[in-house]
Short mmCIF file of C-alpha atoms in Angstrom, two decimals:
data_model
loop_
_atom_site.label_atom_id
_atom_site.label_comp_id
_atom_site.label_asym_id
_atom_site.label_seq_id
_atom_site.Cartn_x
_atom_site.Cartn_y
_atom_site.Cartn_z
CA MET A 30 76.92 76.06 89.10
CA THR A 31 80.54 75.68 90.18
CA MET A 32 82.87 78.58 90.71
CA GLN A 33 85.11 77.22 87.95
CA ARG A 34 82.26 77.35 85.43
CA SER A 35 81.16 80.74 86.70
CA PHE A 36 84.48 82.55 86.28
CA ALA A 37 86.41 80.75 83.54
CA GLY A 38 87.55 83.34 81.02
CA LYS A 39 86.35 86.28 83.11
CA LEU A 40 88.43 89.36 83.88
CA ALA A 41 88.20 90.56 87.47
CA VAL A 42 89.72 93.79 88.80
CA ILE A 43 90.31 94.19 92.54
CA THR A 44 91.45 97.48 94.06
CA GLY A 45 93.20 97.23 97.41
CA GLY A 46 93.76 93.58 96.56
CA ALA A 47 97.33 93.13 97.79
CA SER A 48 96.28 91.98 101.26
CA GLY A 49 93.32 91.16 103.49
CA ILE A 50 89.86 90.67 102.01
CA GLY A 51 91.00 91.73 98.54
CA ALA A 52 93.89 89.27 98.42
CA GLU A 53 91.75 86.36 99.58
CA THR A 54 89.08 87.25 97.04
CA ALA A 55 91.73 87.34 94.31
CA ARG A 56 92.93 83.87 95.30
CA HIS A 57 89.41 82.44 95.14
CA LEU A 58 88.67 83.98 91.75
CA ARG A 59 91.94 82.76 90.26
CA GLU A 60 91.22 79.25 91.48
CA ALA A 61 87.81 79.60 89.85
CA GLY A 62 89.39 80.34 86.47
CA ALA A 63 89.29 84.14 86.37
CA GLU A 64 92.05 86.40 85.13
CA VAL A 65 92.62 88.78 88.05
CA ARG A 66 94.19 92.23 87.88
CA ILE A 67 95.03 93.88 91.21
CA GLY A 68 95.54 97.59 91.73
CA ASP A 69 97.08 98.65 95.03
CA LEU A 70 99.47 101.20 96.49
CA ARG A 71 101.50 98.25 97.76
CA ALA A 72 102.69 97.08 94.36
CA GLU A 73 103.94 93.62 95.32
CA GLY A 74 101.96 91.22 93.12
CA ALA A 75 99.86 94.14 91.88
CA ALA A 76 99.89 97.10 89.56
CA LYS A 77 100.65 100.24 91.57
CA LEU A 78 97.42 102.23 91.74
CA ASP A 79 96.42 105.29 93.75
CA VAL A 80 92.61 105.34 93.60
CA CYS A 81 92.68 108.98 94.73
CA ASP A 82 94.39 109.97 91.46
CA ARG A 83 91.91 110.24 88.58
CA ALA A 84 94.62 110.12 85.90
CA ALA A 85 96.15 107.00 87.44
CA VAL A 86 92.75 105.29 87.63
CA THR A 87 92.02 106.15 83.99
CA ARG A 88 95.40 104.78 82.86
CA PHE A 89 94.86 101.60 84.84
CA PHE A 90 91.51 100.82 83.22
CA GLU A 91 92.67 101.87 79.76
CA GLY A 92 95.56 99.43 80.16
CA LEU A 93 93.28 96.44 80.61
CA PRO A 94 92.99 94.10 77.62
CA ARG A 95 89.20 94.47 77.65
CA ALA A 96 86.41 95.72 79.87
CA PRO A 97 86.32 93.86 83.18
CA ASP A 98 83.53 91.42 83.93
CA VAL A 99 83.93 92.07 87.65
CA LEU A 100 85.15 95.06 89.67
CA ILE A 101 85.70 94.65 93.42
CA THR A 102 86.65 97.82 95.30
CA CYS A 103 88.45 97.04 98.56
CA ALA A 104 90.76 100.05 98.77
CA GLY A 105 89.98 102.08 101.87
CA GLY A 106 90.93 102.97 105.41
CA ALA A 107 91.52 105.98 107.66
CA LYS A 108 93.71 107.31 110.44
CA ARG A 109 92.02 107.35 113.85
CA ALA A 110 91.21 110.79 115.25
CA ALA A 111 88.66 112.30 117.60
CA ALA A 112 86.07 114.35 115.73
CA LEU A 113 87.40 117.62 117.14
CA ASP A 114 90.87 116.75 115.85
CA VAL A 115 89.87 115.90 112.27
CA ASP A 116 91.30 118.70 110.15
CA GLU A 117 90.52 119.56 106.55
CA ALA A 118 93.42 117.50 105.23
CA LEU A 119 92.39 114.31 107.06
CA LEU A 120 88.73 114.75 106.14
CA ASN A 121 89.57 115.25 102.47
CA GLU A 122 92.04 112.34 102.45
CA THR A 123 89.45 110.00 103.98
CA LEU A 124 86.68 111.04 101.61
CA GLN A 125 88.94 110.83 98.57
CA LEU A 126 90.04 107.29 99.43
CA ASN A 127 86.83 105.70 100.69
CA LEU A 128 84.23 107.49 98.57
CA GLY A 129 86.16 109.04 95.70
CA GLY A 130 88.28 105.94 95.13
CA PHE A 131 85.19 103.77 94.76
CA TRP A 132 83.52 106.33 92.54
CA ARG A 133 86.48 106.77 90.17
CA CYS A 134 87.02 103.04 89.69
CA ALA A 135 83.32 102.28 89.25
CA GLN A 136 82.96 105.09 86.72
CA GLU A 137 85.97 104.04 84.63
CA ALA A 138 84.93 100.37 84.65
CA ALA A 139 81.36 101.28 83.70
CA ARG A 140 82.46 103.54 80.86
CA ARG A 141 84.51 100.77 79.32
CA ALA A 142 81.82 98.12 79.85
CA ILE A 143 79.19 100.34 78.24
CA ALA A 144 81.47 101.12 75.30
CA GLU A 145 82.03 97.40 74.73
CA LYS A 146 78.36 96.54 75.42
CA LYS A 147 79.44 94.13 78.12
CA PRO A 148 77.75 93.21 81.43
CA LEU A 149 79.61 94.19 84.59
CA ALA A 150 79.32 93.24 88.26
CA ILE A 151 80.62 95.83 90.73
CA ILE A 152 81.02 94.89 94.39
CA HIS A 153 82.04 97.57 96.87
CA VAL A 154 83.48 96.49 100.21
CA ALA A 155 82.11 98.95 102.76
CA SER A 156 82.15 98.75 106.58
CA SER A 157 79.65 98.15 109.37
CA LEU A 158 80.84 101.50 110.76
CA HIS A 159 78.79 103.21 108.05
CA ARG A 160 75.84 102.91 110.44
CA GLY A 161 77.72 104.74 113.22
CA PRO A 162 78.51 105.65 115.87
CA ALA A 163 82.25 105.27 115.33
CA PRO A 164 84.44 106.77 118.09
CA GLN A 165 87.61 108.30 116.63
CA LEU A 166 86.49 107.25 113.16
CA SER A 167 83.57 109.58 112.45
CA HIS A 168 85.21 110.76 109.24
CA PHE A 169 85.67 107.18 108.03
CA ALA A 170 82.10 106.20 108.98
CA ALA A 171 80.71 109.19 107.08
CA ALA A 172 82.73 108.32 103.97
CA LYS A 173 81.57 104.70 104.08
CA ALA A 174 77.95 105.76 104.59
CA ALA A 175 78.22 107.91 101.49
CA SER A 176 79.74 105.04 99.52
CA VAL A 177 76.84 102.74 100.46
CA THR A 178 74.38 105.35 99.22
CA MET A 179 76.44 105.67 96.04
CA VAL A 180 76.11 101.90 95.48
CA ARG A 181 72.33 102.17 95.46
CA CYS A 182 72.37 105.22 93.18
CA LEU A 183 74.69 103.62 90.64
CA ALA A 184 72.72 100.37 90.70
CA GLN A 185 69.58 102.24 89.67
CA GLU A 186 71.27 104.42 87.06
CA TRP A 187 73.36 101.72 85.38
CA ALA A 188 70.92 98.79 85.43
CA ALA A 189 69.85 99.56 81.86
CA HIS A 190 73.44 98.82 80.77
CA SER A 191 73.47 95.38 82.48
CA ILE A 192 75.74 96.73 85.21
CA ARG A 193 75.00 95.38 88.69
CA VAL A 194 76.26 97.31 91.72
CA ASN A 195 76.15 95.83 95.22
CA ALA A 196 77.97 96.26 98.52
CA VAL A 197 79.30 93.87 101.12
CA VAL A 198 79.43 95.30 104.64
CA PRO A 199 81.90 93.46 106.89
CA GLY A 200 81.84 93.78 110.65
CA PRO A 201 85.02 93.48 112.76
CA ILE A 202 87.44 91.42 110.63
CA GLU A 203 90.98 90.36 111.52
CA THR A 204 93.18 91.59 108.66
CA PRO A 205 96.77 92.84 108.26
CA ALA A 206 95.33 96.36 108.63
CA THR A 207 93.26 95.78 111.79
CA THR A 208 95.63 93.44 113.64
CA PRO A 209 98.26 96.06 114.63
CA LEU A 210 95.53 98.53 115.62
CA TRP A 211 93.86 96.00 117.90
CA ASP A 212 97.19 94.79 119.28
CA ALA A 213 97.90 98.34 120.40
CA ARG A 214 94.64 98.54 122.37
CA PRO A 215 94.65 96.01 125.25
CA GLY A 216 91.26 94.42 125.79
CA HIS A 217 89.83 95.66 122.51
CA ARG A 218 89.42 92.20 120.99
CA ASP A 219 87.54 90.97 124.07
CA MET A 220 85.24 93.98 123.82
CA LEU A 221 84.58 93.22 120.16
CA ARG A 222 83.87 89.55 120.83
CA GLN A 223 81.41 90.43 123.57
CA SER A 224 79.55 92.76 121.20
CA LEU A 225 79.05 90.05 118.56
CA PRO A 226 76.11 87.64 118.96
CA LEU A 227 78.07 84.89 117.18
CA GLY A 228 80.82 85.29 119.75
CA ARG A 229 83.92 85.73 117.59
CA ILE A 230 85.71 88.24 115.42
CA GLY A 231 85.40 87.58 111.70
CA THR A 232 88.07 86.45 109.28
CA VAL A 233 88.55 87.32 105.63
CA SER A 234 87.24 83.85 104.78
CA ASP A 235 83.90 84.83 106.33
CA VAL A 236 83.52 87.74 103.91
CA VAL A 237 84.86 86.40 100.62
CA PRO A 238 81.96 84.00 99.82
CA ALA A 239 79.51 86.91 99.76
CA ILE A 240 81.75 88.86 97.38
CA VAL A 241 82.26 85.86 95.12
CA TRP A 242 78.53 85.13 94.97
CA LEU A 243 77.68 88.72 94.07
CA ALA A 244 80.32 88.61 91.32
CA SER A 245 78.93 85.40 89.85
CA PRO A 246 76.08 84.78 87.38
CA ASP A 247 74.18 83.22 90.29
CA ALA A 248 73.51 86.80 91.45
CA ALA A 249 72.39 87.97 88.00
CA TRP A 250 69.11 89.36 89.40
CA THR A 251 70.67 91.15 92.35
CA THR A 252 71.60 94.82 92.28
CA GLY A 253 71.47 97.72 94.70
CA SER A 254 71.74 95.35 97.67
CA ILE A 255 73.76 95.85 100.82
CA PHE A 256 74.94 92.47 102.19
CA THR A 257 75.91 92.52 105.86
CA VAL A 258 78.51 90.00 107.08
CA ASP A 259 79.10 91.04 110.67
CA GLY A 260 78.62 88.17 113.11
CA GLY A 261 75.22 89.56 114.10
CA LEU A 262 76.52 93.00 115.11
CA ASP A 263 73.60 94.71 113.38
CA VAL A 264 71.09 92.86 115.59
CA ALA A 265 73.07 92.95 118.84
CA PRO A 266 71.06 94.21 121.84
#
């Protein structure tokens, strides 16, 4: 089955899709025939969407012409801070974005799909840091761990409505968000490369095929799965 046949006439929603993994996924799906709607705080080429704002998320999904066939949640991130320096505001901000943002968008998409009796594929982009440890990112790792557990819970609860929920877990990926962080830390890229059995840092093009497959009918019997795309980090000695 070709991607063009898989996605022609489908409506795909991507949060955090203005750059990085989300933007590359959007490009692939458009080339495969999908209508793609992007929600992002950076509104260039996207509808402005704050996934931490329930009212804004509700308006976004109500404004779609129909229930989406695919929802891909890429919105996320966190400010670096040592665990002792994470205050209530940073903890809440991180949880609201990385866990709450996924939850709100998944819930709104599912409500509309159920109302229209339409199948839905949800793919959440998590992070290999959900396994921990994560120096200076403990708050982010905890939020991503919770989101991975949420994927499995929603997959079980919504399966009866023909809603599939899966996660893709990228390892270290060069993106517009990670590049300046790594540039500011001399030697960090070399450390990352040495930690990866496949010997290189990942690119967005390494991750997108897993997302696209999970969104396609080829994955029609797959739900509640956590797909790791991390250059072998999970099995590193």
